[in-house]
Structures are given as structure tokens and as C-alpha cells.
Amino acid sequence: MTKSLKKYLLLIATVILSVTLAACSMGASTEQIVNKSVESSKNIKSTDFVATNSSEILVGEQTQTVENTVSGSLIIDPLTIKATTDVKAQGQSQTLELYIKDGTAYAKSTGQNEWVKSSSSSITAQFENLKKIANSEQILEFYKKIAKDFKKTEENGNYVLTYTGSGDQFKDLMVAVANASSGNEVNASAFNNVDFKNVTIKLVVTKDYTPVTNEVNMELATKNTPTTMKIKQIIKYSNVNNVKEINLPDEVKNAKEVAADTQKSE
């Protein structure tokens, strides 16, 4: 996979995350979507979650696939995370266990016998940026533009909203996410080489706008090279606003501090 494709894939993953956080409160009409999304994103304080992600990258006649599942718990403030990530790519698999608590990140991956930890602000700041993405005014403006295009149904007593679209309007969302996550001004021309062929979003929420599941599918192509990317993510929520505490197991508490030089080398 080329470096440029890795950048695209990372950014698309961030876009999907922003859809999850910023559009998780669809109301009884499309007009209510944007109004309630602001309050809902601010009012979700904690949740358990399971996210499954898959990506398929076709370069010429070669296909590369990556699948991962992230499950865990999240408390927004103060930022506290417990997550287990299982990744499968090119016939290999890896598991990463992660905790973030009290400004310290703890991790253990496949092949490691012991937990390591880091109090480096540069690491935890990456996760803090996710909250900036969720509350970005630019992203909310994007949803205002496409609100009328959502279709609403009901299923099992829940609201189901679906969106299907394609085209250059998704450049606006890409730029908004890039600006929110990096803090730097990003020009829309940076994505001129990306063609959004198909984008579908399915959001399921309860009648009080608590998120149940979010599903996003994207198909993209680069215009100057024969490259196509298909990305799918499904997130299931439970125990919303009822995760009161995330405790560290003893083996995690005894993690070895990673030296600053080691962090830089990685």
C-alpha cells in the first residue's frame, strides 16, 4: 500500500468516526436532524461499543483487504477508554489492548508479555482530537446541507434514517474533518484526486434519540491511478450514558513506562 493510500484510508476512517459522533441523534423529521445532533453529541457522556470495519483496496489487478473489530467502553470527560482491537490483513492477525485513564495510555499487543504505558501528551492528544471532530461547526454545516436527503422509516420502535449520495459534496466533509483533527487550514483542492462514487449512511436511534447502530459504506476512486477503495463500518452502542467508571486491572497498573526516546523512534 502506498503512503498516499494510507493517508486516504486514515482520513476516511476519521470521516466515518465523525459521522458516528456528530450525526447520532436523528429526530422525527429531517429538519430536526441537525438541531438535535448538536445537543445529542454534547449529551452523550459514555457508552459501550462494538465497531466492525472492513476495507478493500483494488490497485490494478491486486486487491488488499483489512478487517478489524474494536470493542470497549468510552467515557468522554475526563477522557477514559478501554478498547480491544483485532486486526486481520493479508493473512495475518494482531490484537491490541488499550486503556487511557488519567492522561496515561496503556497498551499491550500481540507478541508482548507485559503492558507498557506512556504519559506523553502527544499520544493522548490524538484521542482528545476526536472530541474536536465531533463538535466541529464545519461538520455540522455539512449535515445541514444534506439533511433534506435523508429518508426516515421506523423499525422495531426505533427511527431509521438512510442516506445515499455521491459526488464532490463529500469533499466539504473531508476538509471539515481534516481541519478539526489537525487544527490546520486544509484546502478542498487537496482532495481533487478523489472521486466519491457511492456513499450510504444508515442510522438507527431510539425515540429519545439514543444511538443504537450506525452503518457507513463508501466507495472511492483515485482519478489519476487505477485505484478503488471500498470501506464499511458498523457501530453498535449499548449502555449509553451508564458507563460510570473504567478501572485498570492490576497487571495494567503495573505497566512499564516507555522511555521518551523509544516513543519518538516509534
PDB file of C-alpha atoms in Angstrom:
ATOM      1  CA  MET A   1       0.000   0.000   0.000  1.00  0.00           C
ATOM      2  CA  THR A   2       1.431   3.389  -0.979  1.00  0.00           C
ATOM      3  CA  LYS A   3       1.859   6.176   1.556  1.00  0.00           C
ATOM      4  CA  SER A   4      -0.760   8.283  -0.198  1.00  0.00           C
ATOM      5  CA  LEU A   5      -3.327   5.494   0.003  1.00  0.00           C
ATOM      6  CA  LYS A   6      -2.605   5.029   3.681  1.00  0.00           C
ATOM      7  CA  LYS A   7      -3.297   8.726   4.203  1.00  0.00           C
ATOM      8  CA  TYR A   8      -6.588   8.466   2.325  1.00  0.00           C
ATOM      9  CA  LEU A   9      -7.629   5.407   4.317  1.00  0.00           C
ATOM     10  CA  LEU A  10      -6.782   7.069   7.624  1.00  0.00           C
ATOM     11  CA  LEU A  11      -8.722  10.176   6.698  1.00  0.00           C
ATOM     12  CA  ILE A  12     -11.750   8.191   5.560  1.00  0.00           C
ATOM     13  CA  ALA A  13     -11.713   6.316   8.867  1.00  0.00           C
ATOM     14  CA  THR A  14     -11.788   9.687  10.611  1.00  0.00           C
ATOM     15  CA  VAL A  15     -14.707  10.767   8.419  1.00  0.00           C
ATOM     16  CA  ILE A  16     -16.650   7.682   9.434  1.00  0.00           C
ATOM     17  CA  LEU A  17     -15.904   8.446  13.070  1.00  0.00           C
ATOM     18  CA  SER A  18     -17.221  11.976  12.618  1.00  0.00           C
ATOM     19  CA  VAL A  19     -20.446  10.598  11.129  1.00  0.00           C
ATOM     20  CA  THR A  20     -20.781   8.394  14.191  1.00  0.00           C
ATOM     21  CA  LEU A  21     -20.252  11.191  16.692  1.00  0.00           C
ATOM     22  CA  ALA A  22     -21.838  14.183  15.017  1.00  0.00           C
ATOM     23  CA  ALA A  23     -24.932  12.603  13.470  1.00  0.00           C
ATOM     24  CA  CYS A  24     -26.024  10.244  16.197  1.00  0.00           C
ATOM     25  CA  SER A  25     -29.319  11.915  17.026  1.00  0.00           C
ATOM     26  CA  MET A  26     -31.724  11.847  14.129  1.00  0.00           C
ATOM     27  CA  GLY A  27     -35.087  13.339  15.011  1.00  0.00           C
ATOM     28  CA  ALA A  28     -38.631  12.735  13.808  1.00  0.00           C
ATOM     29  CA  SER A  29     -38.058  14.861  10.693  1.00  0.00           C
ATOM     30  CA  THR A  30     -35.085  15.818   8.584  1.00  0.00           C
ATOM     31  CA  GLU A  31     -35.290  19.379   9.925  1.00  0.00           C
ATOM     32  CA  GLN A  32     -34.735  18.052  13.433  1.00  0.00           C
ATOM     33  CA  ILE A  33     -31.665  16.077  12.415  1.00  0.00           C
ATOM     34  CA  VAL A  34     -29.201  18.935  12.636  1.00  0.00           C
ATOM     35  CA  ASN A  35     -30.834  20.672  15.607  1.00  0.00           C
ATOM     36  CA  LYS A  36     -30.819  17.570  17.771  1.00  0.00           C
ATOM     37  CA  SER A  37     -27.428  16.300  16.603  1.00  0.00           C
ATOM     38  CA  VAL A  38     -25.699  19.217  18.297  1.00  0.00           C
ATOM     39  CA  GLU A  39     -27.320  18.576  21.657  1.00  0.00           C
ATOM     40  CA  SER A  40     -27.007  14.805  21.367  1.00  0.00           C
ATOM     41  CA  SER A  41     -23.286  14.875  20.648  1.00  0.00           C
ATOM     42  CA  LYS A  42     -22.825  17.075  23.725  1.00  0.00           C
ATOM     43  CA  ASN A  43     -25.059  14.957  25.939  1.00  0.00           C
ATOM     44  CA  ILE A  44     -23.529  11.557  25.259  1.00  0.00           C
ATOM     45  CA  LYS A  45     -21.171  11.166  28.202  1.00  0.00           C
ATOM     46  CA  SER A  46     -20.327   7.469  27.990  1.00  0.00           C
ATOM     47  CA  THR A  47     -21.097   4.246  26.127  1.00  0.00           C
ATOM     48  CA  ASP A  48     -20.097   0.666  25.448  1.00  0.00           C
ATOM     49  CA  PHE A  49     -19.480  -0.055  21.771  1.00  0.00           C
ATOM     50  CA  VAL A  50     -18.538  -2.645  19.170  1.00  0.00           C
ATOM     51  CA  ALA A  51     -17.262  -1.370  15.821  1.00  0.00           C
ATOM     52  CA  THR A  52     -16.538  -3.615  12.863  1.00  0.00           C
ATOM     53  CA  ASN A  53     -14.589  -2.175   9.959  1.00  0.00           C
ATOM     54  CA  SER A  54     -13.552  -3.562   6.613  1.00  0.00           C
ATOM     55  CA  SER A  55     -11.678  -2.005   3.727  1.00  0.00           C
ATOM     56  CA  GLU A  56     -10.857  -3.337   0.300  1.00  0.00           C
ATOM     57  CA  ILE A  57      -8.290  -1.576  -1.861  1.00  0.00           C
ATOM     58  CA  LEU A  58      -8.030  -2.523  -5.512  1.00  0.00           C
ATOM     59  CA  VAL A  59      -4.859  -1.328  -7.249  1.00  0.00           C
ATOM     60  CA  GLY A  60      -4.814  -2.522 -10.825  1.00  0.00           C
ATOM     61  CA  GLU A  61      -5.465  -6.249 -10.531  1.00  0.00           C
ATOM     62  CA  GLN A  62      -4.235  -6.531  -6.939  1.00  0.00           C
ATOM     63  CA  THR A  63      -6.642  -6.474  -4.016  1.00  0.00           C
ATOM     64  CA  GLN A  64      -5.710  -5.754  -0.410  1.00  0.00           C
ATOM     65  CA  THR A  65      -8.180  -6.255   2.420  1.00  0.00           C
ATOM     66  CA  VAL A  66      -8.121  -5.161   6.046  1.00  0.00           C
ATOM     67  CA  GLU A  67     -10.685  -6.139   8.666  1.00  0.00           C
ATOM     68  CA  ASN A  68     -10.789  -5.015  12.272  1.00  0.00           C
ATOM     69  CA  THR A  69     -13.101  -5.096  15.239  1.00  0.00           C
ATOM     70  CA  VAL A  70     -12.855  -2.586  18.071  1.00  0.00           C
ATOM     71  CA  SER A  71     -14.856  -3.222  21.231  1.00  0.00           C
ATOM     72  CA  GLY A  72     -14.816  -1.490  24.568  1.00  0.00           C
ATOM     73  CA  SER A  73     -16.087   1.369  26.696  1.00  0.00           C
ATOM     74  CA  LEU A  74     -15.734   5.135  26.470  1.00  0.00           C
ATOM     75  CA  ILE A  75     -16.171   7.978  28.955  1.00  0.00           C
ATOM     76  CA  ILE A  76     -15.947  11.398  27.331  1.00  0.00           C
ATOM     77  CA  ASP A  77     -14.853  13.599  30.246  1.00  0.00           C
ATOM     78  CA  PRO A  78     -12.370  13.049  31.650  1.00  0.00           C
ATOM     79  CA  LEU A  79     -11.369  11.003  28.598  1.00  0.00           C
ATOM     80  CA  THR A  80     -11.226   7.355  29.643  1.00  0.00           C
ATOM     81  CA  ILE A  81     -11.097   4.438  27.211  1.00  0.00           C
ATOM     82  CA  LYS A  82     -10.976   0.678  27.359  1.00  0.00           C
ATOM     83  CA  ALA A  83     -10.650  -0.944  23.928  1.00  0.00           C
ATOM     84  CA  THR A  84      -9.587  -4.189  22.311  1.00  0.00           C
ATOM     85  CA  THR A  85      -8.738  -4.125  18.622  1.00  0.00           C
ATOM     86  CA  ASP A  86      -8.453  -7.237  16.463  1.00  0.00           C
ATOM     87  CA  VAL A  87      -6.936  -6.643  13.011  1.00  0.00           C
ATOM     88  CA  LYS A  88      -6.744  -9.073  10.098  1.00  0.00           C
ATOM     89  CA  ALA A  89      -4.782  -8.115   6.990  1.00  0.00           C
ATOM     90  CA  GLN A  90      -3.118 -10.128   4.249  1.00  0.00           C
ATOM     91  CA  GLY A  91      -3.473 -13.411   6.105  1.00  0.00           C
ATOM     92  CA  GLN A  92      -2.096 -12.082   9.382  1.00  0.00           C
ATOM     93  CA  SER A  93      -3.850 -11.074  12.576  1.00  0.00           C
ATOM     94  CA  GLN A  94      -2.947  -8.886  15.521  1.00  0.00           C
ATOM     95  CA  THR A  95      -4.627  -7.845  18.751  1.00  0.00           C
ATOM     96  CA  LEU A  96      -4.074  -4.579  20.595  1.00  0.00           C
ATOM     97  CA  GLU A  97      -5.443  -3.906  24.071  1.00  0.00           C
ATOM     98  CA  LEU A  98      -5.629  -0.266  25.128  1.00  0.00           C
ATOM     99  CA  TYR A  99      -6.577   1.781  28.163  1.00  0.00           C
ATOM    100  CA  ILE A 100      -6.492   5.552  28.544  1.00  0.00           C
ATOM    101  CA  LYS A 101      -7.030   6.872  32.043  1.00  0.00           C
ATOM    102  CA  ASP A 102      -5.878   9.957  33.954  1.00  0.00           C
ATOM    103  CA  GLY A 103      -3.848  11.225  30.995  1.00  0.00           C
ATOM    104  CA  THR A 104      -1.895   7.992  30.584  1.00  0.00           C
ATOM    105  CA  ALA A 105      -2.116   5.460  27.760  1.00  0.00           C
ATOM    106  CA  TYR A 106      -1.582   1.750  28.460  1.00  0.00           C
ATOM    107  CA  ALA A 107      -1.112  -0.801  25.699  1.00  0.00           C
ATOM    108  CA  LYS A 108      -0.341  -4.444  25.034  1.00  0.00           C
ATOM    109  CA  SER A 109      -0.216  -6.042  21.591  1.00  0.00           C
ATOM    110  CA  THR A 110       0.278  -9.480  20.081  1.00  0.00           C
ATOM    111  CA  GLY A 111       3.711 -10.838  20.985  1.00  0.00           C
ATOM    112  CA  GLN A 112       4.107  -8.697  24.087  1.00  0.00           C
ATOM    113  CA  ASN A 113       4.112 -10.341  27.508  1.00  0.00           C
ATOM    114  CA  GLU A 114       3.830  -7.146  29.509  1.00  0.00           C
ATOM    115  CA  TRP A 115       1.835  -3.936  29.406  1.00  0.00           C
ATOM    116  CA  VAL A 116       3.580  -0.657  28.649  1.00  0.00           C
ATOM    117  CA  LYS A 117       2.403   2.849  29.409  1.00  0.00           C
ATOM    118  CA  SER A 118       3.099   6.403  28.303  1.00  0.00           C
ATOM    119  CA  SER A 119       2.158   9.715  29.837  1.00  0.00           C
ATOM    120  CA  SER A 120       3.250  11.583  26.704  1.00  0.00           C
ATOM    121  CA  SER A 121       0.726  14.298  25.898  1.00  0.00           C
ATOM    122  CA  SER A 122       1.370  13.782  22.176  1.00  0.00           C
ATOM    123  CA  ILE A 123      -0.250  10.342  22.404  1.00  0.00           C
ATOM    124  CA  THR A 124      -3.302  11.188  24.486  1.00  0.00           C
ATOM    125  CA  ALA A 125      -3.816  14.397  22.483  1.00  0.00           C
ATOM    126  CA  GLN A 126      -4.644  12.284  19.427  1.00  0.00           C
ATOM    127  CA  PHE A 127      -7.674  10.915  21.234  1.00  0.00           C
ATOM    128  CA  GLU A 128      -8.652  14.327  22.581  1.00  0.00           C
ATOM    129  CA  ASN A 129      -8.852  15.497  18.965  1.00  0.00           C
ATOM    130  CA  LEU A 130     -11.764  13.133  18.401  1.00  0.00           C
ATOM    131  CA  LYS A 131     -13.906  15.356  20.593  1.00  0.00           C
ATOM    132  CA  LYS A 132     -12.965  18.346  18.438  1.00  0.00           C
ATOM    133  CA  ILE A 133     -14.126  16.437  15.373  1.00  0.00           C
ATOM    134  CA  ALA A 134     -17.467  15.600  16.982  1.00  0.00           C
ATOM    135  CA  ASN A 135     -18.228  19.248  17.776  1.00  0.00           C
ATOM    136  CA  SER A 136     -16.820  20.837  14.627  1.00  0.00           C
ATOM    137  CA  GLU A 137     -19.082  23.603  13.291  1.00  0.00           C
ATOM    138  CA  GLN A 138     -17.902  22.845   9.753  1.00  0.00           C
ATOM    139  CA  ILE A 139     -19.057  19.255  10.060  1.00  0.00           C
ATOM    140  CA  LEU A 140     -22.434  20.315  11.403  1.00  0.00           C
ATOM    141  CA  GLU A 141     -22.769  22.696   8.460  1.00  0.00           C
ATOM    142  CA  PHE A 142     -22.204  19.748   6.143  1.00  0.00           C
ATOM    143  CA  TYR A 143     -25.119  17.884   7.707  1.00  0.00           C
ATOM    144  CA  LYS A 144     -27.326  20.923   7.233  1.00  0.00           C
ATOM    145  CA  LYS A 145     -26.608  20.689   3.522  1.00  0.00           C
ATOM    146  CA  ILE A 146     -27.597  17.025   3.222  1.00  0.00           C
ATOM    147  CA  ALA A 147     -30.357  16.886   5.884  1.00  0.00           C
ATOM    148  CA  LYS A 148     -33.117  17.042   3.289  1.00  0.00           C
ATOM    149  CA  ASP A 149     -31.668  13.984   1.538  1.00  0.00           C
ATOM    150  CA  PHE A 150     -32.141  11.601   4.495  1.00  0.00           C
ATOM    151  CA  LYS A 151     -35.119   9.246   4.300  1.00  0.00           C
ATOM    152  CA  LYS A 152     -36.895   8.216   7.504  1.00  0.00           C
ATOM    153  CA  THR A 153     -38.622   4.960   8.404  1.00  0.00           C
ATOM    154  CA  GLU A 154     -39.357   3.142  11.655  1.00  0.00           C
ATOM    155  CA  GLU A 155     -38.203  -0.327  12.659  1.00  0.00           C
ATOM    156  CA  ASN A 156     -38.675  -2.196  15.956  1.00  0.00           C
ATOM    157  CA  GLY A 157     -39.830   1.024  17.621  1.00  0.00           C
ATOM    158  CA  ASN A 158     -36.720   2.954  16.513  1.00  0.00           C
ATOM    159  CA  TYR A 159     -36.108   5.662  13.930  1.00  0.00           C
ATOM    160  CA  VAL A 160     -34.122   4.518  10.893  1.00  0.00           C
ATOM    161  CA  LEU A 161     -32.572   7.200   8.697  1.00  0.00           C
ATOM    162  CA  THR A 162     -30.790   6.397   5.461  1.00  0.00           C
ATOM    163  CA  TYR A 163     -28.767   8.498   3.077  1.00  0.00           C
ATOM    164  CA  THR A 164     -27.358   7.666  -0.345  1.00  0.00           C
ATOM    165  CA  GLY A 165     -25.161  10.084  -2.235  1.00  0.00           C
ATOM    166  CA  SER A 166     -22.068  10.630  -4.302  1.00  0.00           C
ATOM    167  CA  GLY A 167     -20.097  13.463  -5.729  1.00  0.00           C
ATOM    168  CA  ASP A 168     -17.935  16.397  -4.789  1.00  0.00           C
ATOM    169  CA  GLN A 169     -20.077  17.485  -1.812  1.00  0.00           C
ATOM    170  CA  PHE A 170     -18.169  14.958   0.290  1.00  0.00           C
ATOM    171  CA  LYS A 171     -15.035  16.978  -0.227  1.00  0.00           C
ATOM    172  CA  ASP A 172     -16.581  19.517   2.143  1.00  0.00           C
ATOM    173  CA  LEU A 173     -16.826  16.848   4.830  1.00  0.00           C
ATOM    174  CA  MET A 174     -13.260  15.687   4.206  1.00  0.00           C
ATOM    175  CA  VAL A 175     -11.965  19.228   4.558  1.00  0.00           C
ATOM    176  CA  ALA A 176     -14.021  19.809   7.719  1.00  0.00           C
ATOM    177  CA  VAL A 177     -12.669  16.658   9.366  1.00  0.00           C
ATOM    178  CA  ALA A 178      -9.097  17.436   8.352  1.00  0.00           C
ATOM    179  CA  ASN A 179      -9.380  20.961   9.769  1.00  0.00           C
ATOM    180  CA  ALA A 180     -10.953  19.785  13.031  1.00  0.00           C
ATOM    181  CA  SER A 181      -8.467  16.983  13.633  1.00  0.00           C
ATOM    182  CA  SER A 182      -5.270  18.806  12.689  1.00  0.00           C
ATOM    183  CA  GLY A 183      -6.071  22.401  13.618  1.00  0.00           C
ATOM    184  CA  ASN A 184      -4.546  23.496  10.306  1.00  0.00           C
ATOM    185  CA  GLU A 185      -6.359  25.016   7.359  1.00  0.00           C
ATOM    186  CA  VAL A 186      -6.856  22.439   4.600  1.00  0.00           C
ATOM    187  CA  ASN A 187      -7.881  23.433   1.073  1.00  0.00           C
ATOM    188  CA  ALA A 188     -10.540  21.437  -0.782  1.00  0.00           C
ATOM    189  CA  SER A 189      -8.131  21.087  -3.706  1.00  0.00           C
ATOM    190  CA  ALA A 190      -6.210  18.558  -1.595  1.00  0.00           C
ATOM    191  CA  PHE A 191      -8.956  16.063  -2.484  1.00  0.00           C
ATOM    192  CA  ASN A 192      -9.259  16.802  -6.184  1.00  0.00           C
ATOM    193  CA  ASN A 193      -7.855  13.369  -6.953  1.00  0.00           C
ATOM    194  CA  VAL A 194     -10.600  11.577  -5.007  1.00  0.00           C
ATOM    195  CA  ASP A 195     -13.855  10.551  -6.685  1.00  0.00           C
ATOM    196  CA  PHE A 196     -16.675   9.695  -4.253  1.00  0.00           C
ATOM    197  CA  LYS A 197     -18.576   7.119  -6.277  1.00  0.00           C
ATOM    198  CA  ASN A 198     -21.039   5.849  -3.663  1.00  0.00           C
ATOM    199  CA  VAL A 199     -21.754   6.761  -0.048  1.00  0.00           C
ATOM    200  CA  THR A 200     -24.530   5.255   2.067  1.00  0.00           C
ATOM    201  CA  ILE A 201     -25.312   6.014   5.712  1.00  0.00           C
ATOM    202  CA  LYS A 202     -27.822   4.162   7.890  1.00  0.00           C
ATOM    203  CA  LEU A 203     -28.528   5.462  11.382  1.00  0.00           C
ATOM    204  CA  VAL A 204     -30.768   3.765  13.935  1.00  0.00           C
ATOM    205  CA  VAL A 205     -31.782   5.633  17.102  1.00  0.00           C
ATOM    206  CA  THR A 206     -34.418   5.198  19.773  1.00  0.00           C
ATOM    207  CA  LYS A 207     -37.361   7.569  20.047  1.00  0.00           C
ATOM    208  CA  ASP A 208     -35.404   9.594  22.610  1.00  0.00           C
ATOM    209  CA  TYR A 209     -32.514   9.842  20.099  1.00  0.00           C
ATOM    210  CA  THR A 210     -30.158   7.394  21.833  1.00  0.00           C
ATOM    211  CA  PRO A 211     -27.904   5.766  19.193  1.00  0.00           C
ATOM    212  CA  VAL A 212     -28.411   2.054  18.511  1.00  0.00           C
ATOM    213  CA  THR A 213     -26.382   1.319  15.371  1.00  0.00           C
ATOM    214  CA  ASN A 214     -24.624   3.321  12.682  1.00  0.00           C
ATOM    215  CA  GLU A 215     -23.583   1.885   9.337  1.00  0.00           C
ATOM    216  CA  VAL A 216     -21.487   3.666   6.717  1.00  0.00           C
ATOM    217  CA  ASN A 217     -20.421   2.367   3.312  1.00  0.00           C
ATOM    218  CA  MET A 218     -18.120   4.265   0.979  1.00  0.00           C
ATOM    219  CA  GLU A 219     -16.677   3.537  -2.442  1.00  0.00           C
ATOM    220  CA  LEU A 220     -13.950   5.865  -3.656  1.00  0.00           C
ATOM    221  CA  ALA A 221     -11.550   6.012  -6.546  1.00  0.00           C
ATOM    222  CA  THR A 222      -8.431   7.995  -7.311  1.00  0.00           C
ATOM    223  CA  LYS A 223      -8.722   9.788 -10.618  1.00  0.00           C
ATOM    224  CA  ASN A 224      -5.124   9.608 -11.822  1.00  0.00           C
ATOM    225  CA  THR A 225      -4.429   5.984 -10.894  1.00  0.00           C
ATOM    226  CA  PRO A 226      -6.474   2.768 -11.267  1.00  0.00           C
ATOM    227  CA  THR A 227      -7.248   2.563  -7.558  1.00  0.00           C
ATOM    228  CA  THR A 228     -10.602   1.862  -5.904  1.00  0.00           C
ATOM    229  CA  MET A 229     -11.364   1.702  -2.174  1.00  0.00           C
ATOM    230  CA  LYS A 230     -14.444   0.182  -0.564  1.00  0.00           C
ATOM    231  CA  ILE A 231     -14.938   0.849   3.137  1.00  0.00           C
ATOM    232  CA  LYS A 232     -17.637  -0.366   5.506  1.00  0.00           C
ATOM    233  CA  GLN A 233     -18.155   0.331   9.199  1.00  0.00           C
ATOM    234  CA  ILE A 234     -20.893  -0.760  11.588  1.00  0.00           C
ATOM    235  CA  ILE A 235     -21.015   0.531  15.165  1.00  0.00           C
ATOM    236  CA  LYS A 236     -23.335  -0.875  17.814  1.00  0.00           C
ATOM    237  CA  TYR A 237     -23.951   1.071  21.020  1.00  0.00           C
ATOM    238  CA  SER A 238     -25.123  -0.153  24.408  1.00  0.00           C
ATOM    239  CA  ASN A 239     -25.261   1.130  27.977  1.00  0.00           C
ATOM    240  CA  VAL A 240     -25.288   4.715  26.678  1.00  0.00           C
ATOM    241  CA  ASN A 241     -24.609   7.239  29.476  1.00  0.00           C
ATOM    242  CA  ASN A 242     -24.464   4.396  32.003  1.00  0.00           C
ATOM    243  CA  VAL A 243     -20.723   3.668  31.958  1.00  0.00           C
ATOM    244  CA  LYS A 244     -19.757   5.292  35.235  1.00  0.00           C
ATOM    245  CA  GLU A 245     -16.168   4.090  35.659  1.00  0.00           C
ATOM    246  CA  ILE A 246     -13.428   2.209  33.832  1.00  0.00           C
ATOM    247  CA  ASN A 247     -10.998   0.520  36.209  1.00  0.00           C
ATOM    248  CA  LEU A 248      -7.475  -0.642  35.431  1.00  0.00           C
ATOM    249  CA  PRO A 249      -6.649  -4.300  36.153  1.00  0.00           C
ATOM    250  CA  ASP A 250      -3.616  -4.844  38.401  1.00  0.00           C
ATOM    251  CA  GLU A 251      -1.421  -6.027  35.527  1.00  0.00           C
ATOM    252  CA  VAL A 252      -2.194  -2.786  33.684  1.00  0.00           C
ATOM    253  CA  LYS A 253      -1.456  -0.645  36.742  1.00  0.00           C
ATOM    254  CA  ASN A 254       1.999  -2.246  36.889  1.00  0.00           C
ATOM    255  CA  ALA A 255       2.818  -1.395  33.262  1.00  0.00           C
ATOM    256  CA  LYS A 256       6.346  -0.334  32.402  1.00  0.00           C
ATOM    257  CA  GLU A 257       6.812   3.307  31.381  1.00  0.00           C
ATOM    258  CA  VAL A 258       8.031   3.687  27.802  1.00  0.00           C
ATOM    259  CA  ALA A 259      11.057   5.967  27.562  1.00  0.00           C
ATOM    260  CA  ALA A 260      10.632   9.220  25.650  1.00  0.00           C
ATOM    261  CA  ASP A 261      13.332   8.254  23.126  1.00  0.00           C
ATOM    262  CA  THR A 262      11.502   4.999  22.420  1.00  0.00           C
ATOM    263  CA  GLN A 263       8.254   6.858  21.802  1.00  0.00           C
ATOM    264  CA  LYS A 264       9.945   9.126  19.278  1.00  0.00           C
ATOM    265  CA  SER A 265      11.509   6.220  17.418  1.00  0.00           C
ATOM    266  CA  GLU A 266       8.138   4.570  17.036  1.00  0.00           C
TER     267      GLU A 266
END
